[in-house]
């Protein structure tokens, strides 16, 4: 099992989100995160403060390999509407760089 | 965030959206930046709340993010000095100098801005839905069956017009009262568009109708002392209470008397009654009277218990303040219910001369129904056909088609995708002639007899020597204004003594005709004569007129019966 960094960015300009759509997306996204936690796959996360450029959210997840990490990334893209980049973390990077 | 929280979250987002736009507008001074800031605060909430949970005060969290985003946008654009310039009146307004005393809340100010008289009604509607209701461009486009780029352009142009004319958030506008009628019009339009979609496959478009209701609630919350918004809210409530019962299981239209009243939304009716009570504190304007009318229906325990006499009185009052053909049409319907169809028919005949009303399917649908109830079946069919020619909504089209078929004289084509539905002119008529089938068939097959039983045939002669199938006739008919028009035809099916088919081969309209003969009782013959036409090009415009002509044509079977029976009485 390896650890991977998933970087979630949003396309620019941001897609429009209506109140009902925002609520629906939020519920779906939260459910996806709960699922990650239940299976012990979410190691940590960080959310970019609003207004700064760059990826909006990063997750550190556990996955059996790059293919599994990419599948997780695809699930996250679908749930949250992010464009996700996957990076495999080297040994030791987690213990130093853990966000939470 | 649990799944069950979704509804509460949606309510929060709906509540906060106009506040965020308005707050950002105060800071940035232009709608585009304000919209972007509100949008970004929603996205930030998505990012953060999904992982960390919903904060204790979600509204405050969103507001902080939105304001920061707006400030950053102003700063990043390097427009601080210019913004300060444009914000001067706003800041002065905040201090009480030049403030819009009539507009107390930012959200109301926002609605008033979206309904600015510089904008077209379409632009007002689109901008209100985007800025006040928070609907996305795509959702608005879907609601109005309009391409997304069109709505996007409409909104962009509206923003540009407001910016070019320096309509700032706190400009020295007239007070709220002056803008209120336009605001109510926009909200009513939004509701109506959703409630009774003008075109398309679905009768109802929930999103828009409920947006209209939400906007009414917002307005009454913001200006509770004004009667007109309460009246609109009452009207919308009473209509919406029937939401789930207006169409049947197969999507067919259900009229009031056919709806299951036990399924009407009691909470909305109660809200409507409350709103109506508030509205009665004001004058008896058109909105209040319409709400009173809707209340008569919504609070009646059954269709039979509806107080139609009171409804007629209310329509009289409404006509006195808003003399419009549509109100007069609705009044005629109420008169028909209160005093019977015969009392209402002359009213409709008068209204049919109104050019605008004559272009609407509604008057013809109503008149067809009255004719049907009076037993005037041919007139009913004629009016149903006119209504079908004009209706755009598929569900209403289906209703009219079914109603037309249900008329006693309507042909049963046995085809669910029937000719009426396709608007392919079809007419038919059936008589029983007291003569043997063979004799009737021979008479019909010889076209030279046509002048004896068909009015309007000026001249007819054989065009070839063929008998039976392929026999052709050169025929001249009396056209409009006595003009001579060709009506040549050829026999296409010759199956004695049961079936004779022909096709008109010359002339402006070229229908196909069928005579079907079946044995009646006591050597009598049942003759069914049908005409079908597939109009093309310009002739499509003439369909209603051609249909009427075809109907007259098949009805001449009655003359055939007289001619044959008198020729050799038994």
XYZ file of C-alpha atoms in Angstrom:
670
model
C 0.000 0.000 0.000
C 1.403 3.383 -1.003
C 0.365 6.919 -0.312
C -0.650 9.353 -2.988
C -1.262 13.064 -3.172
C -4.435 14.042 -5.018
C -4.592 17.681 -6.038
C -8.056 18.990 -6.870
C -8.310 22.098 -9.038
C -11.317 23.780 -10.592
C -11.492 24.918 -14.154
C -11.229 28.610 -14.762
C -13.579 30.367 -15.003
C -15.375 28.444 -12.297
C -18.508 26.623 -13.308
C -21.731 28.231 -12.143
C -23.310 26.580 -9.134
C -26.899 27.278 -8.142
C -28.088 26.944 -4.538
C -29.800 23.619 -5.115
C -26.874 22.284 -7.120
C -24.400 23.416 -4.466
C -26.353 21.575 -1.784
C -26.566 18.449 -3.904
C -22.867 18.518 -4.780
C -21.892 19.153 -1.199
C -23.899 16.199 0.045
C -22.382 13.957 -2.634
C -18.865 15.139 -1.945
C -19.244 14.709 1.814
C -20.578 11.206 1.280
C -17.542 10.373 -0.847
C -15.172 11.665 1.833
C -17.025 9.641 4.467
C -16.538 6.570 2.339
C -12.803 7.274 2.089
C -12.555 7.626 5.846
C -14.600 4.512 6.560
C -12.133 2.418 4.620
C -9.147 4.166 6.171
C -8.020 5.536 2.835
C -7.917 9.238 3.758
C -4.701 10.056 5.599
C -5.003 13.818 5.633
C -6.222 16.799 3.678
C -5.724 20.509 3.190
C -8.034 23.131 1.740
C -6.661 26.232 0.088
C -7.771 29.480 1.731
C -10.290 31.197 -0.550
C -8.878 33.698 -2.986
C -5.498 32.066 -3.566
C -4.594 30.627 -6.934
C -3.761 26.980 -7.516
C -5.337 23.677 -6.535
C -8.211 24.124 -4.126
C -7.990 20.913 -2.148
C -5.331 18.238 -1.658
C -5.895 14.810 -0.192
C -3.350 12.265 0.910
C -4.811 8.846 0.339
C -3.715 5.253 0.677
C -4.033 3.068 -2.376
C -2.718 -0.317 -3.522
C -0.920 1.242 -6.443
C -1.036 3.992 -9.067
C -3.983 2.397 -10.843
C -6.023 2.265 -7.627
C -5.052 5.875 -6.847
C -6.219 6.926 -10.281
C -9.525 5.198 -9.656
C -9.902 7.132 -6.407
C -9.052 10.306 -8.294
C -11.727 9.549 -10.848
C -14.271 9.072 -8.058
C -13.261 12.383 -6.512
C -13.502 14.148 -9.876
C -16.998 12.802 -10.314
C -18.171 13.669 -6.809
C -16.627 17.111 -6.546
C -16.225 18.370 -10.069
C -12.493 18.778 -9.621
C -9.735 18.264 -12.123
C -7.497 15.901 -10.183
C -3.758 15.352 -10.447
C -2.293 12.213 -8.843
C 1.242 12.068 -7.432
C 2.841 9.147 -5.637
C 4.556 10.168 -2.399
C 8.069 8.991 -1.593
C 8.824 7.160 1.686
C 9.029 9.503 4.633
C 7.314 12.398 2.929
C 4.090 11.777 4.816
C 5.443 11.848 8.325
C 7.059 15.228 7.678
C 4.384 16.794 5.594
C 1.200 15.618 7.261
C -1.290 18.419 7.309
C -3.615 17.056 9.981
C -22.771 16.785 6.041
C -25.204 13.936 5.861
C -27.542 13.201 3.008
C -30.454 14.360 5.133
C -28.873 17.773 5.479
C -29.132 18.439 1.756
C -32.536 20.117 2.000
C -31.424 22.317 4.889
C -28.258 23.186 3.002
C -30.197 24.100 -0.107
C -32.421 26.371 2.000
C -29.331 28.021 3.472
C -27.761 28.523 0.079
C -30.997 29.951 -1.332
C -31.275 32.309 1.614
C -27.676 33.416 1.379
C -27.206 33.800 -2.360
C -28.911 37.210 -2.828
C -27.311 38.460 0.404
C -23.881 37.500 -0.918
C -24.442 39.110 -4.309
C -25.756 42.251 -2.663
C -22.868 42.416 -0.179
C -20.296 41.925 -2.921
C -22.082 44.500 -5.037
C -21.695 47.030 -2.265
C -17.961 46.426 -2.304
C -17.216 45.877 -5.973
C -19.848 48.100 -7.515
C -20.492 45.911 -10.538
C -22.707 42.909 -10.972
C -20.145 40.683 -12.660
C -17.644 40.907 -9.818
C -20.424 40.487 -7.285
C -21.670 37.384 -9.027
C -18.149 35.930 -9.235
C -17.577 36.562 -5.538
C -20.842 34.916 -4.518
C -20.089 32.038 -6.836
C -16.631 31.559 -5.402
C -17.916 31.555 -1.852
C -20.236 28.672 -2.773
C -17.337 26.759 -4.308
C -15.170 27.456 -1.277
C -17.944 26.036 0.879
C -18.007 22.932 -1.288
C -14.255 22.484 -0.858
C -14.176 23.085 2.870
C -17.490 21.898 4.265
C -17.383 18.537 2.550
C -14.200 17.718 4.488
C -14.434 19.749 7.670
C -18.201 19.851 8.137
C -20.657 22.742 7.981
C -19.573 25.630 10.237
C -21.755 26.726 13.100
C -22.845 29.864 11.275
C -22.763 28.948 7.579
C -24.215 32.267 6.473
C -21.536 34.248 8.254
C -18.817 31.971 6.856
C -20.083 32.468 3.318
C -20.407 36.207 3.831
C -16.830 36.551 5.065
C -15.475 34.599 2.107
C -17.622 36.549 -0.326
C -16.626 39.953 1.013
C -12.947 39.029 0.989
C -13.249 37.763 -2.525
C -14.939 40.990 -3.643
C -12.274 43.117 -1.946
C -9.519 41.049 -3.537
C -11.147 41.404 -6.927
C -11.292 45.167 -6.621
C -7.706 45.316 -5.410
C -6.388 42.810 -7.970
C -7.949 44.686 -10.808
C -6.017 47.726 -9.743
C -9.137 49.730 -9.818
C -9.171 50.851 -6.261
C -9.166 54.542 -7.081
C -11.862 54.303 -9.696
C -13.957 52.114 -7.458
C -13.636 54.561 -4.645
C -14.998 57.130 -7.048
C -17.945 54.998 -8.042
C -18.554 53.936 -4.467
C -18.852 57.471 -3.229
C -22.617 57.663 -3.561
C -22.904 54.241 -2.039
C -20.812 55.161 0.940
C -22.755 58.356 1.278
C -25.901 56.259 1.176
C -24.654 54.112 3.977
C -24.108 57.184 6.041
C -27.681 58.162 5.468
C -27.059 60.787 2.815
C -28.924 60.081 -0.401
C -29.940 56.657 0.824
C -32.900 54.940 -0.736
C -35.219 55.278 2.133
C -37.840 53.169 0.375
C -35.503 50.218 -0.094
C -34.512 48.934 3.266
C -32.792 45.662 2.454
C -29.894 44.904 0.160
C -31.721 41.979 -1.363
C -34.672 44.163 -2.226
C -32.313 46.704 -3.690
C -30.859 43.895 -5.771
C -34.281 42.841 -7.063
C -35.076 46.446 -7.913
C -31.796 46.737 -9.781
C -32.473 43.556 -11.781
C -35.893 44.938 -12.721
C -34.478 48.270 -13.842
C -36.630 49.925 -16.527
C -33.605 50.214 -18.816
C -33.756 46.447 -19.299
C -36.172 44.503 -21.442
C -38.590 42.204 -19.657
C -36.668 39.149 -20.851
C -33.461 40.606 -19.492
C -35.148 41.506 -16.205
C -36.386 37.952 -15.816
C -33.027 36.360 -16.658
C -31.063 38.735 -14.442
C -33.455 38.266 -11.508
C -33.207 34.513 -11.778
C -29.415 34.632 -11.902
C -28.723 37.348 -9.349
C -31.578 36.943 -6.891
C -32.560 33.289 -7.209
C -29.047 32.054 -7.996
C -30.090 29.855 -10.907
C -27.277 29.035 -13.296
C -27.372 30.176 -16.891
C -27.931 26.580 -17.923
C -30.869 26.166 -15.546
C -32.496 29.365 -16.783
C -31.998 28.289 -20.386
C -33.528 24.911 -19.647
C -36.470 26.535 -17.885
C -37.249 28.781 -20.822
C -36.364 26.277 -23.565
C -33.824 28.785 -24.819
C -30.251 28.047 -25.930
C -27.671 28.600 -23.199
C -25.686 31.158 -25.257
C -28.846 33.225 -25.716
C -29.451 33.430 -21.971
C -25.742 34.052 -21.329
C -25.790 36.917 -23.818
C -28.999 38.280 -22.347
C -27.499 38.376 -18.871
C -24.188 39.787 -20.084
C -25.966 42.493 -22.079
C -28.131 43.395 -19.101
C -25.053 43.780 -16.913
C -23.398 45.890 -19.581
C -26.429 48.166 -19.921
C -26.548 48.714 -16.188
C -22.809 49.396 -16.094
C -22.859 51.726 -19.101
C -25.697 53.695 -17.615
C -23.904 53.798 -14.307
C -26.793 52.158 -12.531
C -25.043 51.533 -9.278
C -26.406 49.576 -6.437
C -27.313 52.668 -4.509
C -28.033 55.029 -7.325
C -30.563 57.752 -6.769
C -33.376 55.622 -8.004
C -37.027 56.241 -7.419
C -38.209 54.640 -4.235
C -39.287 51.049 -4.136
C -42.962 51.776 -4.728
C -42.252 52.979 -8.225
C -40.434 49.784 -9.160
C -42.761 47.376 -7.364
C -45.193 46.723 -10.245
C -42.286 45.773 -12.535
C -40.851 43.484 -9.867
C -44.201 41.780 -9.364
C -44.591 41.417 -13.121
C -41.211 39.727 -13.388
C -41.936 37.337 -10.544
C -45.362 36.520 -11.962
C -43.790 35.881 -15.362
C -41.259 33.529 -13.816
C -44.008 31.690 -11.985
C -46.274 31.501 -15.017
C -43.521 30.259 -17.266
C -42.926 27.433 -14.836
C -46.539 26.739 -14.009
C -47.925 26.583 -17.493
C -45.008 26.187 -19.837
C -45.776 28.051 -23.042
C -44.246 25.350 -25.202
C -42.631 22.003 -24.907
C -43.392 18.533 -23.767
C -44.098 19.095 -20.115
C -47.016 21.079 -18.858
C -45.244 22.127 -15.706
C -41.696 23.220 -15.038
C -41.292 22.985 -11.334
C -38.044 24.847 -10.921
C -39.310 28.103 -12.337
C -42.709 27.951 -10.654
C -41.157 27.293 -7.265
C -38.546 29.994 -7.881
C -41.470 32.339 -8.416
C -42.947 31.253 -5.095
C -39.602 31.639 -3.346
C -39.230 35.151 -4.743
C -42.753 36.018 -3.561
C -41.860 34.830 -0.069
C -38.670 36.867 -0.144
C -40.569 39.946 -1.236
C -43.259 39.634 1.432
C -40.541 39.046 4.005
C -38.701 42.170 2.904
C -41.683 44.501 2.549
C -44.427 43.037 4.730
C -46.327 46.316 4.726
C -47.032 46.217 0.976
C -50.274 44.465 0.013
C -49.529 43.642 -3.624
C -46.690 41.138 -2.945
C -48.954 39.345 -0.470
C -51.644 39.131 -3.150
C -49.159 37.641 -5.598
C -47.949 35.207 -2.967
C -51.538 34.122 -2.276
C -52.220 33.667 -5.967
C -49.055 31.638 -6.464
C -49.768 29.511 -3.380
C -53.273 28.576 -4.521
C -52.045 27.596 -7.964
C -49.046 25.688 -6.651
C -51.198 23.757 -4.190
C -52.600 21.849 -7.174
C -49.155 21.122 -8.553
C -49.205 17.343 -8.162
C -52.717 16.863 -9.470
C -52.697 18.823 -12.710
C -51.581 15.898 -14.814
C -52.577 12.255 -14.682
C -50.378 9.194 -14.514
C -49.692 9.290 -18.227
C -48.915 12.997 -18.196
C -52.343 13.973 -19.518
C -53.901 17.285 -18.478
C -56.502 17.068 -15.718
C -58.988 19.901 -15.442
C -60.089 21.213 -12.043
C -63.146 19.001 -11.833
C -61.081 15.892 -12.574
C -58.351 16.579 -10.029
C -58.058 14.658 -6.778
C -58.600 17.430 -4.231
C -57.405 15.279 -1.362
C -53.938 15.560 -2.896
C -53.922 19.350 -3.004
C -51.173 20.768 -0.799
C -52.951 21.950 2.360
C -49.883 23.765 3.688
C -49.694 25.898 0.556
C -53.432 26.589 0.673
C -53.049 27.678 4.306
C -50.144 29.911 3.314
C -52.303 31.319 0.517
C -55.184 32.041 2.900
C -52.790 33.795 5.283
C -51.254 35.798 2.430
C -54.712 36.699 1.133
C -55.713 38.025 4.545
C -52.603 40.238 4.517
C -53.302 41.370 0.948
C -56.844 42.447 1.837
C -55.367 45.297 3.864
C -54.553 46.996 0.564
C -56.730 48.089 -2.356
C -58.687 45.659 -4.513
C -56.295 45.624 -7.426
C -56.019 42.984 -10.174
C -53.631 40.777 -8.201
C -55.873 40.645 -5.153
C -58.929 39.867 -7.265
C -57.083 37.088 -9.066
C -55.987 35.710 -5.713
C -59.595 35.852 -4.494
C -60.648 33.922 -7.580
C -57.962 31.302 -7.052
C -59.048 31.037 -3.402
C -62.629 30.247 -4.492
C -61.307 27.164 -6.281
C -58.649 26.170 -3.755
C -60.959 26.317 -0.760
C -64.011 24.672 -2.364
C -64.484 21.196 -0.847
C -65.482 19.747 -4.220
C -65.854 20.785 -7.823
C -69.647 20.827 -7.488
C -69.432 22.989 -4.389
C -67.531 25.743 -6.202
C -69.359 29.037 -5.864
C -69.471 29.977 -9.558
C -71.855 32.869 -8.967
C -69.313 34.474 -6.628
C -66.620 33.840 -9.225
C -68.655 35.648 -11.885
C -69.042 38.616 -9.532
C -65.280 38.653 -8.918
C -64.625 38.559 -12.667
C -67.007 41.503 -13.106
C -64.953 43.384 -10.535
C -61.726 42.345 -12.225
C -63.018 43.461 -15.620
C -63.768 46.861 -14.107
C -60.122 47.336 -13.105
C -58.461 45.345 -15.892
C -60.549 45.211 -19.021
C -58.707 42.563 -21.001
C -59.982 39.912 -23.426
C -58.328 37.171 -21.365
C -60.249 38.193 -18.259
C -63.419 38.353 -20.357
C -62.712 34.844 -21.645
C -62.287 33.518 -18.124
C -65.471 35.286 -17.097
C -67.305 33.557 -19.949
C -66.119 30.212 -18.605
C -67.444 31.132 -15.169
C -70.762 32.197 -16.714
C -70.966 28.842 -18.465
C -70.458 27.079 -15.155
C -72.896 29.297 -13.279
C -75.664 29.643 -15.890
C -74.948 26.960 -18.490
C -73.094 26.890 -21.816
C -75.879 28.551 -23.787
C -75.480 31.724 -21.712
C -71.742 31.855 -22.341
C -71.661 31.062 -26.061
C -72.708 34.555 -27.253
C -70.000 36.058 -25.012
C -67.394 33.883 -26.707
C -68.667 34.695 -30.168
C -68.115 38.366 -29.358
C -64.647 37.684 -27.981
C -63.629 35.666 -31.040
C -63.473 38.916 -32.972
C -60.562 40.053 -30.802
C -57.492 39.562 -32.990
C -55.093 38.711 -30.177
C -57.464 36.279 -28.543
C -58.259 34.637 -31.865
C -54.572 33.737 -32.178
C -54.681 31.888 -28.861
C -55.856 28.292 -28.702
C -57.692 28.933 -25.438
C -60.763 30.667 -26.824
C -61.294 27.929 -29.394
C -60.796 25.221 -26.806
C -63.372 26.847 -24.527
C -65.845 27.397 -27.346
C -65.383 23.822 -28.526
C -66.191 22.599 -25.041
C -69.352 24.723 -24.887
C -70.453 23.486 -28.304
C -69.771 19.933 -27.183
C -71.894 20.398 -24.079
C -74.702 21.841 -26.193
C -74.501 18.929 -28.606
C -73.186 21.032 -31.517
C -70.739 18.344 -32.463
C -69.584 19.612 -35.830
C -69.021 23.102 -34.462
C -67.182 21.566 -31.520
C -64.896 19.590 -33.821
C -64.243 22.656 -35.901
C -63.202 24.643 -32.829
C -61.102 21.797 -31.442
C -59.262 21.739 -34.754
C -58.671 25.495 -34.583
C -57.370 25.146 -31.048
C -55.054 22.346 -32.161
C -53.716 24.509 -34.936
C -52.672 27.120 -32.397
C -51.584 25.208 -29.304
C -47.847 24.810 -28.622
C -47.802 22.780 -25.437
C -47.731 19.046 -26.102
C -49.773 18.152 -23.026
C -52.507 20.614 -23.916
C -52.401 19.363 -27.487
C -53.019 15.876 -26.221
C -55.891 17.074 -24.059
C -57.515 18.836 -27.002
C -56.986 15.853 -29.256
C -58.638 13.558 -26.734
C -61.459 16.044 -26.165
C -62.014 16.286 -29.914
C -62.134 12.520 -30.211
C -64.559 12.311 -27.314
C -67.075 14.470 -29.159
C -70.023 12.371 -30.278
C -69.448 13.022 -33.976
C -65.719 12.617 -33.805
C -64.299 9.786 -35.831
C -62.532 7.054 -33.942
C -59.464 6.434 -35.998
C -58.355 3.737 -33.590
C -54.899 5.169 -33.740
C -53.395 6.741 -30.623
C -51.135 8.865 -32.784
C -54.280 9.927 -34.601
C -54.677 12.359 -37.378
C -55.941 15.117 -35.147
C -52.760 14.853 -33.129
C -50.664 15.115 -36.233
C -52.794 17.962 -37.548
C -53.141 16.120 -40.810
C -56.584 17.153 -42.003
C -58.968 14.252 -41.815
C -62.713 14.365 -42.020
C -65.301 11.697 -42.350
C -69.012 11.227 -42.279
C -71.246 8.186 -42.101
C -74.821 7.675 -43.282
C -77.115 4.724 -43.652
C -78.744 4.629 -47.076
C -81.799 2.550 -47.626
C -80.429 0.957 -50.799
C -78.365 -2.200 -51.446
C -74.601 -1.853 -51.317
C -74.097 -2.830 -54.940
C -76.397 -0.075 -56.137
C -74.759 2.556 -53.924
C -71.310 1.432 -55.036
C -72.144 1.602 -58.737
C -73.593 5.055 -58.298
C -70.494 6.335 -56.496
C -68.075 4.653 -58.887
C -69.516 6.580 -61.791
C -68.129 10.064 -61.242
C -70.511 11.643 -63.696
C -73.162 11.387 -60.945
C -71.215 13.759 -58.773
C -73.137 16.827 -59.870
C -76.324 15.219 -58.600
C -75.278 14.953 -54.969
C -72.201 17.140 -54.473
C -72.761 20.883 -54.329
C -69.970 22.879 -55.903
C -69.285 20.497 -58.797
C -69.651 22.735 -61.871
C -68.537 20.301 -64.477
C -67.346 16.710 -64.671
C -66.401 14.386 -67.505
C -64.417 11.199 -68.038
C -60.743 11.859 -68.760
C -60.036 8.322 -70.029
C -61.930 5.271 -71.141
C -60.785 3.093 -68.246
C -63.368 1.736 -65.870
C -62.693 0.606 -62.355
C -59.218 1.234 -60.989
C -57.411 3.900 -62.997
C -60.571 5.614 -64.199
C -59.920 9.349 -64.319
C -62.264 12.319 -64.267
C -61.797 15.922 -65.226
C -63.734 17.953 -62.703
C -64.291 21.687 -62.190
C -65.351 22.944 -58.777
C -66.675 26.267 -57.483
C -63.865 27.883 -55.509
C -63.868 30.877 -53.188
C -65.592 33.899 -54.702
C -67.110 31.767 -57.458
C -63.701 31.098 -58.990
C -63.470 27.885 -61.035
C -60.863 25.511 -59.716
C -59.731 22.119 -60.913
C -60.618 19.030 -58.949
C -59.569 16.202 -61.261
C -59.369 12.804 -59.649
C -58.487 9.203 -60.327
C -59.916 5.981 -58.870
C -57.117 4.239 -56.995
C -58.957 1.308 -55.394
C -61.983 -0.334 -56.970
C -63.315 -3.147 -54.798
C -67.046 -3.566 -55.453
C -69.228 -3.314 -53.511
C -67.168 -2.552 -50.419
C -64.454 -0.032 -51.075
C -63.795 2.767 -53.496
C -60.788 5.028 -53.146
C -59.772 8.039 -55.172
C -57.035 10.628 -55.283
C -57.501 14.222 -56.366
C -54.844 14.902 -58.987
C -55.371 18.564 -59.846
C -56.285 21.668 -57.900
C -54.937 23.574 -54.907
C -55.740 20.863 -52.334
C -55.388 17.211 -53.325
C -56.932 14.965 -50.699
C -57.386 11.222 -50.905
C -60.905 9.922 -50.413
C -62.349 6.594 -49.331
C -65.893 5.257 -49.536
C -66.413 2.246 -47.313
C -69.658 0.357 -47.619
C -70.953 -2.127 -45.087
C -74.266 -3.898 -44.838
C -76.830 -2.320 -42.563
C -80.082 -3.847 -41.446
C -82.822 -4.656 -43.883
C -80.779 -4.298 -47.091
C -79.633 -0.820 -46.088
C -75.999 0.185 -46.583
C -73.808 2.053 -44.170
C -71.543 4.400 -46.140
C -68.539 6.027 -44.603
C -66.855 8.758 -46.614
C -63.487 9.990 -45.413
C -61.067 12.552 -46.788
C -57.410 12.842 -45.857
C -54.930 15.470 -46.855
C -51.232 15.827 -46.259
C -50.696 19.546 -46.832
C -47.271 20.678 -47.935
C -45.543 24.043 -48.099
C -47.850 27.020 -48.197
C -50.899 24.797 -47.968
C -50.027 24.064 -44.349
C -51.072 27.614 -43.548
C -54.420 26.932 -45.142
C -55.045 23.782 -43.121
C -57.923 25.119 -40.998
C -59.755 26.430 -44.053
C -59.163 23.248 -46.029
C -60.335 21.158 -43.098
C -63.585 23.089 -42.948
C -64.065 22.607 -46.674
C -63.353 18.884 -46.393
C -65.827 18.629 -43.549
C -68.512 20.219 -45.704
C -67.579 17.838 -48.488
C -68.015 14.608 -46.536
C -71.222 15.922 -44.955
C -72.735 15.865 -48.430
C -73.278 12.163 -47.968
C -76.594 13.310 -46.511
C -77.526 14.600 -49.966
C -76.388 11.312 -51.508
C -78.750 9.490 -49.170
C -81.668 11.710 -50.199
C -80.873 11.392 -53.892
C -80.594 7.606 -53.837
C -83.581 7.017 -51.595
C -85.810 9.431 -53.501
C -84.796 7.931 -56.837
C -86.437 4.647 -55.995
C -88.444 4.792 -52.765
C -89.103 1.396 -51.183
